[in-house]
PDB file of C-alpha atoms in Angstrom:
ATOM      1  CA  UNK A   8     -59.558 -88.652 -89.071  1.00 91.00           C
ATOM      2  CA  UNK A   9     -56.721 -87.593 -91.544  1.00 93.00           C
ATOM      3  CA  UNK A  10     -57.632 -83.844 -90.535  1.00 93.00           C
ATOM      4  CA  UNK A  11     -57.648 -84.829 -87.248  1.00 95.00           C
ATOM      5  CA  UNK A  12     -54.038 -85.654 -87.464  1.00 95.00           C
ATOM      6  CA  UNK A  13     -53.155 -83.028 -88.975  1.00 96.00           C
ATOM      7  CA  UNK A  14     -54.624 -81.049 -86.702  1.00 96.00           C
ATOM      8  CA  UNK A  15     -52.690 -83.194 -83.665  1.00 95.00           C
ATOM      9  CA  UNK A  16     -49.279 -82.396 -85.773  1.00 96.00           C
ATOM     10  CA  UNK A  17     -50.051 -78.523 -85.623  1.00 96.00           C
ATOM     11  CA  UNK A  18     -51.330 -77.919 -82.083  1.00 96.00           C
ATOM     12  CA  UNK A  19     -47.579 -79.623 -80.963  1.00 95.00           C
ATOM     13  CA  UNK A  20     -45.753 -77.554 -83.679  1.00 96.00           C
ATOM     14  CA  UNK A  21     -47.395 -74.350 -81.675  1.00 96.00           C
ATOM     15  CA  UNK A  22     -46.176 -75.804 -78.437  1.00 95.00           C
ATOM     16  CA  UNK A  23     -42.507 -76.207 -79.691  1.00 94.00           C
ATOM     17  CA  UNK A  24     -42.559 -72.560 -81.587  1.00 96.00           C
ATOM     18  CA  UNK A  25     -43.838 -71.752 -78.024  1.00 95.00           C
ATOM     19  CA  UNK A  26     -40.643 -72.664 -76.232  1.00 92.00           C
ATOM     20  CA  UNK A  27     -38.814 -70.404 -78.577  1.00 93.00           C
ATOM     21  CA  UNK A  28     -41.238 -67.639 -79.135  1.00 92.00           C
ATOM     22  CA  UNK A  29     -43.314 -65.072 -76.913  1.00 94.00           C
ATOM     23  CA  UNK A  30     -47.309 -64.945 -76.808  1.00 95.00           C
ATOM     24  CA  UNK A  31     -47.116 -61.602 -78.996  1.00 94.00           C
ATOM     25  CA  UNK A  32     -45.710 -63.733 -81.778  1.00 95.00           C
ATOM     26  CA  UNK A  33     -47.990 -66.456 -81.956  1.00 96.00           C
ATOM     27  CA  UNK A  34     -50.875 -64.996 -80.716  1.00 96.00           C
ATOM     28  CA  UNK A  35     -52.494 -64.568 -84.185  1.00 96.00           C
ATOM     29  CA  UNK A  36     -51.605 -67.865 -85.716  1.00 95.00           C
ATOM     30  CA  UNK A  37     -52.546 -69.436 -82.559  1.00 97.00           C
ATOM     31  CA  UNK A  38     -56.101 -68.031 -82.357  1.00 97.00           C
ATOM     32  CA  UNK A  39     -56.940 -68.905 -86.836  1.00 97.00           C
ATOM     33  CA  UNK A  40     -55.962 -72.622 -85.919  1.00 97.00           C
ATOM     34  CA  UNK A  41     -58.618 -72.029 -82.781  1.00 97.00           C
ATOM     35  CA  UNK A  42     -61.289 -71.059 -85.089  1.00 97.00           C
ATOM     36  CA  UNK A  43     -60.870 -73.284 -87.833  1.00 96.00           C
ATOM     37  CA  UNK A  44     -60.896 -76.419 -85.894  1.00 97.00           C
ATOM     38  CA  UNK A  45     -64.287 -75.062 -84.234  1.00 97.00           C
ATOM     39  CA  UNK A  46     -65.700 -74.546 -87.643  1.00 96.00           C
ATOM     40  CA  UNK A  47     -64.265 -77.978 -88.412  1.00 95.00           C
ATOM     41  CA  UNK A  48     -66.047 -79.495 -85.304  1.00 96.00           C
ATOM     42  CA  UNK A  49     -69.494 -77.500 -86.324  1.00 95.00           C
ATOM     43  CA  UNK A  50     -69.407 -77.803 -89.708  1.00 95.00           C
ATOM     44  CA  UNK A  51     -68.647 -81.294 -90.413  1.00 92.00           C
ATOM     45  CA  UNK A  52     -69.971 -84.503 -90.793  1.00 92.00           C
ATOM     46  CA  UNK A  53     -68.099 -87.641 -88.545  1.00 94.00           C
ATOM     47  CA  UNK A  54     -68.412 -90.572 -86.997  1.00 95.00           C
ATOM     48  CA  UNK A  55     -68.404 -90.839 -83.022  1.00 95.00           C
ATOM     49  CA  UNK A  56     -64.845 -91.472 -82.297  1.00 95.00           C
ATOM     50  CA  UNK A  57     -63.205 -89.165 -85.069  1.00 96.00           C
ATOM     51  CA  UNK A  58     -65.710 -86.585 -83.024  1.00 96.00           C
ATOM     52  CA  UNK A  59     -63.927 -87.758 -79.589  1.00 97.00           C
ATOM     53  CA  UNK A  60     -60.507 -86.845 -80.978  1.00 97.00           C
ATOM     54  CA  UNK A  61     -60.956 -83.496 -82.718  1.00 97.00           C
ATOM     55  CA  UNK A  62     -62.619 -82.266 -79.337  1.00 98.00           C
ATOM     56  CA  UNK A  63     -59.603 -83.670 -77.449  1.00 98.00           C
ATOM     57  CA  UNK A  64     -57.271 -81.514 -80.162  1.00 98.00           C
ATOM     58  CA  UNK A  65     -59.919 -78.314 -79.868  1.00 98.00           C
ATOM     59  CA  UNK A  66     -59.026 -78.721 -76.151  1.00 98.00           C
ATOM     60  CA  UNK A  67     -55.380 -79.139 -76.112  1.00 98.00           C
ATOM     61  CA  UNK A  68     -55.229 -76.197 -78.810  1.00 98.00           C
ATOM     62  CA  UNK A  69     -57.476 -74.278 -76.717  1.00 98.00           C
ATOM     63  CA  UNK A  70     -54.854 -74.249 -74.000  1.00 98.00           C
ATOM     64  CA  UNK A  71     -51.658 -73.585 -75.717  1.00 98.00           C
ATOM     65  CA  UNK A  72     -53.821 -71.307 -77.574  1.00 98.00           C
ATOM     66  CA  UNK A  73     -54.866 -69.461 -74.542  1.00 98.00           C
ATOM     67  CA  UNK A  74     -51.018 -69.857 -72.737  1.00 97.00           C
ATOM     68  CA  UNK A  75     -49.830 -68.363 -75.650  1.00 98.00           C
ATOM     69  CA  UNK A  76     -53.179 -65.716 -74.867  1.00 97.00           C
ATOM     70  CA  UNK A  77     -52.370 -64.913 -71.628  1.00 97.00           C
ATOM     71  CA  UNK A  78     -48.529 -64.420 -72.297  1.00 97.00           C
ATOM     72  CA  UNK A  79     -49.212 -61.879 -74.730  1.00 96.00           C
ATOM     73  CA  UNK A  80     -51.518 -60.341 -71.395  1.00 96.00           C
ATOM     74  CA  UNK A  81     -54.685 -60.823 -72.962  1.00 97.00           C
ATOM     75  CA  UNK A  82     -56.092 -62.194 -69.769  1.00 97.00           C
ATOM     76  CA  UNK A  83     -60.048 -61.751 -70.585  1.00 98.00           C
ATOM     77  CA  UNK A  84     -59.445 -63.611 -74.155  1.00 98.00           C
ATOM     78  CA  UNK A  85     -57.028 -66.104 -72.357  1.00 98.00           C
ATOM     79  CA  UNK A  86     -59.886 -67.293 -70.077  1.00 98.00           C
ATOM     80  CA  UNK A  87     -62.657 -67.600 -72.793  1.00 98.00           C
ATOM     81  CA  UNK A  88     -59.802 -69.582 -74.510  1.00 98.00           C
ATOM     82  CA  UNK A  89     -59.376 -71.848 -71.785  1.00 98.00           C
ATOM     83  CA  UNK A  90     -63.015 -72.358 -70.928  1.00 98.00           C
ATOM     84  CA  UNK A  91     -63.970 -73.659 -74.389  1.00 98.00           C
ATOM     85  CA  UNK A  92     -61.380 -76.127 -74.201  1.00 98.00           C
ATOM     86  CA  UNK A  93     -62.466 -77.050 -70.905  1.00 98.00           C
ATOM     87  CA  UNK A  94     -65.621 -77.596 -72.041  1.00 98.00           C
ATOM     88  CA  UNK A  95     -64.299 -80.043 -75.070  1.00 98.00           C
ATOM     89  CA  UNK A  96     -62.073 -81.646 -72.594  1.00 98.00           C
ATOM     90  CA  UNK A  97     -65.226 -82.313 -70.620  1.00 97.00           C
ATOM     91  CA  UNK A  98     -67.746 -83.384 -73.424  1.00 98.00           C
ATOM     92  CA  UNK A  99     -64.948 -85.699 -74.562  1.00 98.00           C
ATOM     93  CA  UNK A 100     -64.361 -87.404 -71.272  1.00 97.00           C
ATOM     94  CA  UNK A 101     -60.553 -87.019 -71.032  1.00 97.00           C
ATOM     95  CA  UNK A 102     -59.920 -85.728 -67.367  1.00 97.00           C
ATOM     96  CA  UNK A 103     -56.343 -85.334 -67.273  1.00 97.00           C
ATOM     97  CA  UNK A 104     -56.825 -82.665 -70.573  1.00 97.00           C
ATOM     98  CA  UNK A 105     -59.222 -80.956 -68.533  1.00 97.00           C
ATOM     99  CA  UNK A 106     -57.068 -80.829 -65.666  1.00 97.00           C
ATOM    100  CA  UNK A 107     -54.554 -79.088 -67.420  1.00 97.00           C
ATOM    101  CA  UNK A 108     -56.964 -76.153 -68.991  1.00 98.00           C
ATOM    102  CA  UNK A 109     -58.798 -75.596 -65.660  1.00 98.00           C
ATOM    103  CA  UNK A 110     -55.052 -75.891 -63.884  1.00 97.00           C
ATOM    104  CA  UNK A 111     -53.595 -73.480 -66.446  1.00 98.00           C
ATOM    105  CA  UNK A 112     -56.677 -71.556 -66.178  1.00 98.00           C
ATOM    106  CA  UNK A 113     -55.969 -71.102 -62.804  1.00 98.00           C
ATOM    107  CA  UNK A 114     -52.082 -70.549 -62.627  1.00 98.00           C
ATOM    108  CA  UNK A 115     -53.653 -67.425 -64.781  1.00 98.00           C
ATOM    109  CA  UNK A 116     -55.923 -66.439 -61.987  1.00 98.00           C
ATOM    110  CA  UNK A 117     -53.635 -66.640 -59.324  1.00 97.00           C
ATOM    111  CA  UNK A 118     -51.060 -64.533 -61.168  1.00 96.00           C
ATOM    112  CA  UNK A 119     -53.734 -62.045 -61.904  1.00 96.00           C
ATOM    113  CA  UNK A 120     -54.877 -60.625 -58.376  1.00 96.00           C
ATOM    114  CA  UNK A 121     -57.615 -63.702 -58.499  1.00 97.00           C
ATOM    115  CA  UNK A 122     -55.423 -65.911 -55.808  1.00 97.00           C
ATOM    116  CA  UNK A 123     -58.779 -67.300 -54.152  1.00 96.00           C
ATOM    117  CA  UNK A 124     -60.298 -68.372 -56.995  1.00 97.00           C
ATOM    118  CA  UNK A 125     -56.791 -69.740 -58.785  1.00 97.00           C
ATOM    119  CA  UNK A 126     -56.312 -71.905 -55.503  1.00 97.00           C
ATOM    120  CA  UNK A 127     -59.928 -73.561 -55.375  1.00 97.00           C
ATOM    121  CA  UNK A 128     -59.839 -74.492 -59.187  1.00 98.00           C
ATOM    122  CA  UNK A 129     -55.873 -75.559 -58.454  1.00 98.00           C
ATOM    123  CA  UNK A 130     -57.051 -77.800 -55.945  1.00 97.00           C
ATOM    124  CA  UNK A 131     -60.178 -78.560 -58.199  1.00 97.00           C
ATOM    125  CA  UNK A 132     -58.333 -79.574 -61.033  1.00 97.00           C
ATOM    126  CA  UNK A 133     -55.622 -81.967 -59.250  1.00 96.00           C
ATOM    127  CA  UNK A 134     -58.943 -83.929 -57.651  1.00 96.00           C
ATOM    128  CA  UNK A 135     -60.491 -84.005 -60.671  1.00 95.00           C
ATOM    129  CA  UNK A 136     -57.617 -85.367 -63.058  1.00 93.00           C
ATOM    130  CA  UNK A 137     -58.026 -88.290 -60.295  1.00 91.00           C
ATOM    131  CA  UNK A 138     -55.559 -90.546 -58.989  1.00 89.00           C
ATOM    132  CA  UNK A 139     -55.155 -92.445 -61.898  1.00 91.00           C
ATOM    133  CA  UNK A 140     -53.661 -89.664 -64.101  1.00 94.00           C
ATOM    134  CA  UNK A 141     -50.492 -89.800 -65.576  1.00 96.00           C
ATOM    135  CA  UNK A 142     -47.309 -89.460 -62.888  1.00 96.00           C
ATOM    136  CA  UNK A 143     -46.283 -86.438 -64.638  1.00 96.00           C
ATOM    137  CA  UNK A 144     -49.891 -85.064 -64.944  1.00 97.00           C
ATOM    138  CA  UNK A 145     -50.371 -84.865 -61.279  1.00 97.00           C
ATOM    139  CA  UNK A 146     -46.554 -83.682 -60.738  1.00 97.00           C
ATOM    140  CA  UNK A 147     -48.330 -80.362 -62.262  1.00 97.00           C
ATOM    141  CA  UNK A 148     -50.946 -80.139 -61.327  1.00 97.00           C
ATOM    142  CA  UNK A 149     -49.561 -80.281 -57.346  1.00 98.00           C
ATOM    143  CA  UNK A 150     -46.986 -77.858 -58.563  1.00 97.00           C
ATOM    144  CA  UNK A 151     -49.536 -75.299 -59.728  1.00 97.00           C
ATOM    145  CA  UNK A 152     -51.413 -76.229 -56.118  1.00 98.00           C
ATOM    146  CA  UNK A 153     -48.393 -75.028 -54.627  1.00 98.00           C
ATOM    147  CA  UNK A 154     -47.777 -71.917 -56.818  1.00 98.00           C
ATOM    148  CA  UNK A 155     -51.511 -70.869 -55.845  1.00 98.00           C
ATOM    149  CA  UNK A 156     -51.904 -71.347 -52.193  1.00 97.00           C
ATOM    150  CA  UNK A 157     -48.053 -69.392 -52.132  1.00 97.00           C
ATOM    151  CA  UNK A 158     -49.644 -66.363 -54.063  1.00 97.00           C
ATOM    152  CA  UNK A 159     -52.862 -66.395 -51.774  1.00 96.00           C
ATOM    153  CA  UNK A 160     -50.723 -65.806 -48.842  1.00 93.00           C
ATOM    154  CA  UNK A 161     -50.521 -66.501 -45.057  1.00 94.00           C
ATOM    155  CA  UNK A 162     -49.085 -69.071 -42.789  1.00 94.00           C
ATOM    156  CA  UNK A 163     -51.116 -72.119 -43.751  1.00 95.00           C
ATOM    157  CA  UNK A 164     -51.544 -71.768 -47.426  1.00 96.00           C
ATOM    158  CA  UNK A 165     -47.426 -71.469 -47.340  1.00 96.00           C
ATOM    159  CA  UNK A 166     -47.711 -74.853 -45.065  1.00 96.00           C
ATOM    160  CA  UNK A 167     -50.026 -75.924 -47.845  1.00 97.00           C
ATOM    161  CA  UNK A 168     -47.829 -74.909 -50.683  1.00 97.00           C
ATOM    162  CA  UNK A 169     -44.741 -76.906 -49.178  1.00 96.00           C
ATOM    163  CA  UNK A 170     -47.107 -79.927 -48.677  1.00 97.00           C
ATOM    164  CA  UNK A 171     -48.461 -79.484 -52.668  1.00 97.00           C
ATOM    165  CA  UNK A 172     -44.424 -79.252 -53.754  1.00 97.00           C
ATOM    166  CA  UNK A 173     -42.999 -81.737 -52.176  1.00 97.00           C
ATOM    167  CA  UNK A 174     -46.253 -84.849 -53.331  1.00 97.00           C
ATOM    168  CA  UNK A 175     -45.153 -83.248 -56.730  1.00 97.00           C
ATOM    169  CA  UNK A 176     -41.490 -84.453 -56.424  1.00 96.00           C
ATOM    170  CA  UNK A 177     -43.198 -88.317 -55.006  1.00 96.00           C
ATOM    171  CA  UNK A 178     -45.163 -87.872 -58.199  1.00 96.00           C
ATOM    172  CA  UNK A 179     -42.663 -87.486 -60.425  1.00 96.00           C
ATOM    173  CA  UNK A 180     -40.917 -90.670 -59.142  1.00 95.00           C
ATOM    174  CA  UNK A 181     -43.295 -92.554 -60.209  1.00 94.00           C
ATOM    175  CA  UNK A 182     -42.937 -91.547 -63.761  1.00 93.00           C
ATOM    176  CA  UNK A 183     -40.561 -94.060 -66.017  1.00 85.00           C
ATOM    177  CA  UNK A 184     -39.847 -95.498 -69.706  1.00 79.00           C
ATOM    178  CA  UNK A 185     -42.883 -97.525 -69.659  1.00 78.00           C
ATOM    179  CA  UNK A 186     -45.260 -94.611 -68.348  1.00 86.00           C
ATOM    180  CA  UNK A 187     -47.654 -93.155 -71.034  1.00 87.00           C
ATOM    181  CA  UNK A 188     -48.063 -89.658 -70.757  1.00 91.00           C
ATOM    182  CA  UNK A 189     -49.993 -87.184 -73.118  1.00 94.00           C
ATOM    183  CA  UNK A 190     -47.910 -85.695 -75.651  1.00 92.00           C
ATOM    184  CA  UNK A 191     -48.144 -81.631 -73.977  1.00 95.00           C
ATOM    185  CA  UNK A 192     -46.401 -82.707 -70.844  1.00 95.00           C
ATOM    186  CA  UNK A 193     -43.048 -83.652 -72.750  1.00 93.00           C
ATOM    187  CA  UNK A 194     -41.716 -80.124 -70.940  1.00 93.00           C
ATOM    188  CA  UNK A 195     -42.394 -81.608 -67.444  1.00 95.00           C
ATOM    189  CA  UNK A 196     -39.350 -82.641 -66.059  1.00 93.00           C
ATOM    190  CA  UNK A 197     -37.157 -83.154 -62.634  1.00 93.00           C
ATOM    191  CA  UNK A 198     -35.806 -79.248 -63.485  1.00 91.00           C
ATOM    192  CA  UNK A 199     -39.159 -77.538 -64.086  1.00 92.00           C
ATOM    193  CA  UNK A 200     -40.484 -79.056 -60.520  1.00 95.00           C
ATOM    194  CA  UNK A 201     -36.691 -77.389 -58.995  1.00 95.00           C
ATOM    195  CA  UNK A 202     -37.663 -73.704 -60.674  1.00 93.00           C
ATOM    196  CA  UNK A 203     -41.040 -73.882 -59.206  1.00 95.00           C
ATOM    197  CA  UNK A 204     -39.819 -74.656 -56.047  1.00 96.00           C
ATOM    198  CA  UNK A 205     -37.273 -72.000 -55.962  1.00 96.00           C
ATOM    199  CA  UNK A 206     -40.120 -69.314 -56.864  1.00 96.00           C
ATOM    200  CA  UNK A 207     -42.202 -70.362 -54.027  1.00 97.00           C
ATOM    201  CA  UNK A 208     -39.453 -69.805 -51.728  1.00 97.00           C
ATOM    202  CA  UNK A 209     -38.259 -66.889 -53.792  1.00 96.00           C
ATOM    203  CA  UNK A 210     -42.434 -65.643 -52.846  1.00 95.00           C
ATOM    204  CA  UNK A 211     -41.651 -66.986 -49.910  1.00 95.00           C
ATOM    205  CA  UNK A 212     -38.809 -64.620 -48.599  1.00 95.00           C
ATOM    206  CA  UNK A 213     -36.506 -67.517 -48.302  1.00 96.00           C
ATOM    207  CA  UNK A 214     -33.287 -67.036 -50.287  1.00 96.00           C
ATOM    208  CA  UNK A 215     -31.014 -69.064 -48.915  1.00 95.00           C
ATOM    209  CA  UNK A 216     -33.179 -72.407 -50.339  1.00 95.00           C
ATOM    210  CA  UNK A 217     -34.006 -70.605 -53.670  1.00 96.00           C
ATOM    211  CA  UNK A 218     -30.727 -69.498 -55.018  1.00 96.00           C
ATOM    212  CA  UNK A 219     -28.946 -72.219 -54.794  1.00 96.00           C
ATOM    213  CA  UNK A 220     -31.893 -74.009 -56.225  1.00 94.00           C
ATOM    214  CA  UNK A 221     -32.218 -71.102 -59.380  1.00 94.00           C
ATOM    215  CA  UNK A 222     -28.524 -71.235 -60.062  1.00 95.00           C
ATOM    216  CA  UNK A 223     -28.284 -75.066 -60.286  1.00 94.00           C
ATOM    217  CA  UNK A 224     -31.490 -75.196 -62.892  1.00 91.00           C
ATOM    218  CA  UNK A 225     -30.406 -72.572 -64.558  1.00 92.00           C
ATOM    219  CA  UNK A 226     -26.764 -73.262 -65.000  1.00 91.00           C
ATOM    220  CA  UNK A 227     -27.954 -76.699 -67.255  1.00 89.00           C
ATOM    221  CA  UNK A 228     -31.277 -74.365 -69.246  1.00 88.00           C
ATOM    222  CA  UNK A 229     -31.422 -74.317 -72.968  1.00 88.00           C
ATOM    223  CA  UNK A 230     -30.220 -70.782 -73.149  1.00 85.00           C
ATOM    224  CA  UNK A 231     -32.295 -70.711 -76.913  1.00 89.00           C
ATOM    225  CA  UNK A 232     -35.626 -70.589 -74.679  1.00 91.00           C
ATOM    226  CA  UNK A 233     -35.163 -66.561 -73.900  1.00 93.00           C
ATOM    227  CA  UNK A 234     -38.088 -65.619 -72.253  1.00 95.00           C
ATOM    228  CA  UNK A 235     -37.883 -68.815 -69.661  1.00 94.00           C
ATOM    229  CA  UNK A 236     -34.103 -67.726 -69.078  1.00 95.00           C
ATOM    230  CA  UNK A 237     -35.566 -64.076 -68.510  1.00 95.00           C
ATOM    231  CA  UNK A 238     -38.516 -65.170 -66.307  1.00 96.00           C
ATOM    232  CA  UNK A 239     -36.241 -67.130 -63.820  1.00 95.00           C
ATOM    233  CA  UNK A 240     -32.902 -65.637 -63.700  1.00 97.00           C
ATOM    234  CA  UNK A 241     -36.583 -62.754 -62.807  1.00 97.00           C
ATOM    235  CA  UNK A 242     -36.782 -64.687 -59.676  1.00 96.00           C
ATOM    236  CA  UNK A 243     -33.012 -65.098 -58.875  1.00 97.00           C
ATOM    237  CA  UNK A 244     -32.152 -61.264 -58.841  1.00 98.00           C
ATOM    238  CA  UNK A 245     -35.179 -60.669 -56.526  1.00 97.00           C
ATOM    239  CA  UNK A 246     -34.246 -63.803 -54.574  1.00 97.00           C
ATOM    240  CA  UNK A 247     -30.663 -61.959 -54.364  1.00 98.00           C
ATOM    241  CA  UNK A 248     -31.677 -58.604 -53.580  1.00 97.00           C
ATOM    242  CA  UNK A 249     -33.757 -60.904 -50.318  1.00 97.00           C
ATOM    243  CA  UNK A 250     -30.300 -62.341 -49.399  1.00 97.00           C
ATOM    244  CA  UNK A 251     -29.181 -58.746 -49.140  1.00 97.00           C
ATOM    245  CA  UNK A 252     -26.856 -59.152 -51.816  1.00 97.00           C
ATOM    246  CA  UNK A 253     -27.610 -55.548 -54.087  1.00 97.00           C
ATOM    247  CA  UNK A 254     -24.453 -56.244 -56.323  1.00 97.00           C
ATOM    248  CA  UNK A 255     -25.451 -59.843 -57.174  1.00 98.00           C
ATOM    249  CA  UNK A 256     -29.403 -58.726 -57.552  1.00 98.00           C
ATOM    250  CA  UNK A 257     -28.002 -56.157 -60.471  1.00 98.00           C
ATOM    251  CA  UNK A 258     -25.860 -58.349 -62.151  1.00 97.00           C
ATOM    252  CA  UNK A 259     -28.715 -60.659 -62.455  1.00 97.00           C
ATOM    253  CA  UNK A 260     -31.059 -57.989 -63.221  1.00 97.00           C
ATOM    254  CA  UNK A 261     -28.947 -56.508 -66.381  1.00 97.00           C
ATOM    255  CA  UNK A 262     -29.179 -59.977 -67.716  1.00 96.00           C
ATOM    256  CA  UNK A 263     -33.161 -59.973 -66.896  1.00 97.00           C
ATOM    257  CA  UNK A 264     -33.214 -56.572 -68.892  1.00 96.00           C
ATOM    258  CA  UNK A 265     -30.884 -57.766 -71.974  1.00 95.00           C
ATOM    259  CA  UNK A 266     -32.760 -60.905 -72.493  1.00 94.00           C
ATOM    260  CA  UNK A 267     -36.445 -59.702 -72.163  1.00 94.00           C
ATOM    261  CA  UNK A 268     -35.579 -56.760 -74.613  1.00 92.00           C
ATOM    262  CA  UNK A 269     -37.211 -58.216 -77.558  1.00 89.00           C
ATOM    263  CA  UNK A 270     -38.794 -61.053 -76.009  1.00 92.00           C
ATOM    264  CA  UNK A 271     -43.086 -59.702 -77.079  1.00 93.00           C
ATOM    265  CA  UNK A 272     -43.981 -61.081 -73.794  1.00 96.00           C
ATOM    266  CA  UNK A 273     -46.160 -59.478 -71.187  1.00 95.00           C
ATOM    267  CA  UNK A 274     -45.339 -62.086 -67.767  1.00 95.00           C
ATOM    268  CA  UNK A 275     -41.866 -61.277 -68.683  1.00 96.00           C
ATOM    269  CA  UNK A 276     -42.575 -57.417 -68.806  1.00 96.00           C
ATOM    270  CA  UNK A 277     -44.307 -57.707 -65.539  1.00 96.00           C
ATOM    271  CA  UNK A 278     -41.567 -59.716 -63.913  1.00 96.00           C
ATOM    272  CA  UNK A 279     -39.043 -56.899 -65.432  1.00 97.00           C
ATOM    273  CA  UNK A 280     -40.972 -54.557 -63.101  1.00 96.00           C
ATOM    274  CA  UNK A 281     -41.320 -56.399 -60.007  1.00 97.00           C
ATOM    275  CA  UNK A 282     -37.559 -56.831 -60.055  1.00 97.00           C
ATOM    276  CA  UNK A 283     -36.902 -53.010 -60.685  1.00 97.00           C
ATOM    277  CA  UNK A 284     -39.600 -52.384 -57.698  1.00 97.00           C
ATOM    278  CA  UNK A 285     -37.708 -54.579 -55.642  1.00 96.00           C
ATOM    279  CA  UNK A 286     -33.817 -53.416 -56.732  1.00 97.00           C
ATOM    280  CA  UNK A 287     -35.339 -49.725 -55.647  1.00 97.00           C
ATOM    281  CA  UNK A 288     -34.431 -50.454 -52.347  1.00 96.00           C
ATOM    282  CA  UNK A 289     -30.916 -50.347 -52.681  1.00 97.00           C
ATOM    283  CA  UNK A 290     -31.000 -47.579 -55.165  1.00 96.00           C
ATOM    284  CA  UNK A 291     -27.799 -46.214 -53.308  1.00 96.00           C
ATOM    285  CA  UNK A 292     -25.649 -48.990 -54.408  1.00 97.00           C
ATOM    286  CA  UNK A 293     -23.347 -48.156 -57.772  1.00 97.00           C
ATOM    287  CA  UNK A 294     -23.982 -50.830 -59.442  1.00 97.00           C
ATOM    288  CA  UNK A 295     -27.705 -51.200 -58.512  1.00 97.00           C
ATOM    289  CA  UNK A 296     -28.096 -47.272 -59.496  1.00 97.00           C
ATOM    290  CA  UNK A 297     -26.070 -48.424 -62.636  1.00 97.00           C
ATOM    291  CA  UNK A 298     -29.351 -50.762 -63.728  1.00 97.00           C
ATOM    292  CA  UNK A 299     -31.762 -49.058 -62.868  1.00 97.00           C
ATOM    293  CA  UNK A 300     -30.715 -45.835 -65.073  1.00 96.00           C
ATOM    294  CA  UNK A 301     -30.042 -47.945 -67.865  1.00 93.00           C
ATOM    295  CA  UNK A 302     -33.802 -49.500 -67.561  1.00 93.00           C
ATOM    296  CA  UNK A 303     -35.103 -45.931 -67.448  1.00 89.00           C
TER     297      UNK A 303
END
């Protein structure tokens, strides 16, 4: 059980050094504490309840391990991450841990081009967590609903994502002092519900309720966590560039650009490009032309 500890202490040390650091810096260290606490789980002798706890730590490594996977865009590796930990999860009989694998499994899939399947396990995870899972545990999970059925498109799964969002805020409500929650949702906050509901109306087209949304969260962000700052002030320059504000959208963009320089992470590569593609469009603006040369 000692080991086990130790083991707990680690896997949350990787989630801090993930606030700070991107996916192709913590890849590697990330995927040697994966396959030493199989071995450990394999290879070792226990009793029943020190078993219980190191597959509850193989699956809450497993999906910081396979965050930190997919950040790094190793999608394939990513998934096979998160499905062994789903599986511990499982065969230890902790539902909100597998609820977060199979939901971070899915914010994967719907980011990925896989929006059908991301939105059934969304929706699959949130039922199975249950009712009885932790306030903030179901504010996520209904937020990564909502971030699914908004990248599979159309009229109702928008009416669906807005539905999804705003149970997530009632959720949250319910969490207080006296709440136990596990120790990976200590991130999951009033703010991180406000950015994800300023992307969905960024996804949306509806600038007018996302910027003011982006700039609030972001004016109060812990400017130390780069590749967050990079990733939404991502969605504020497209959500300006929407608003038909070019001059704002570049502005924003630069900072995009300056932040995500050295940042070794692939979402916030991708989102670097989306927000190019979309400042294209007013290509014949000075100051837009003026980014996108520099970016070339």
């Amino acid at each position: 059980m000692g080991q086990v500890d130790d083991l707990q202490q680690r896997v949350h040390g990787l989630r801090l050094a993930d606030d700070f650091l991107a996916g192709g810096d913590l890849m590697r260290p990330a995927l040697r504490e994966l396959r030493k606490s199989v071995r450990m789980y394999r290879e070792h002798s226990y009793s029943d309840l020190t078993g219980r706890q190191l597959l509850i730590q193989i699956g809450e490594l497993a999906q910081i391990a396979g965050w930190i996977a997919s950040d790094a865009g190793k999608h394939e590796e990513a998934e096979r991450i998160y499905r062994l930990g789903l599986s511990a999860a499982t065969q230890a009989e902790d539902r909100t841990l597998a609820g977060n694998l199979a939901g971070s499994l899915a914010y994967q899939l719907s980011n990925t081009g896989r929006e059908v399947e991301g939105a059934d396990l969304a929706r699959a995870a949130l039922d199975g967590a249950g009712p009885d899972a932790p306030p903030k545990a179901r504010a996520l999970y209904l937020d990564r609903v909502a971030w699914a059925h908004t990248k599979a498109g159309g009229t109702e799964n928008a009416q669906h994502a807005m539905r999804a969002l705003g149970e997530a805020s009632e959720a949250l409500t319910e969490d207080s002092e006296g709440t136990e929650s596990p120790a990976y949702l200590y991130w999951v906050d009033s703010g991180e519900l406000q950015v994800m509901e300023s992307r969905v109306y960024t996804e949306l087209r509806r600038p007018l309720r996302a910027v003011p949304l982006l700039r609030d969260v972001l004016g109060r962000y812990d400017a130390t966590h780069t590749r967050e700052m990079a990733l939404y002030l991502s969605w504020l320059a497209v959500a300006y560039a929407d608003a038909n504000e070019p001059e704002e959208a570049a502005a924003t963009a630069e900072r995009v650009l300056t932040l995500s320089a050295d940042v070794a992470s692939e979402r916030t590569a991708e989102r670097v490009r989306v927000v190019l593609a979309r400042l294209a469009e007013y290509a014949d603006v000075p100051e837009v032309r003026a980014v996108l040369d520099s970016a070339a």
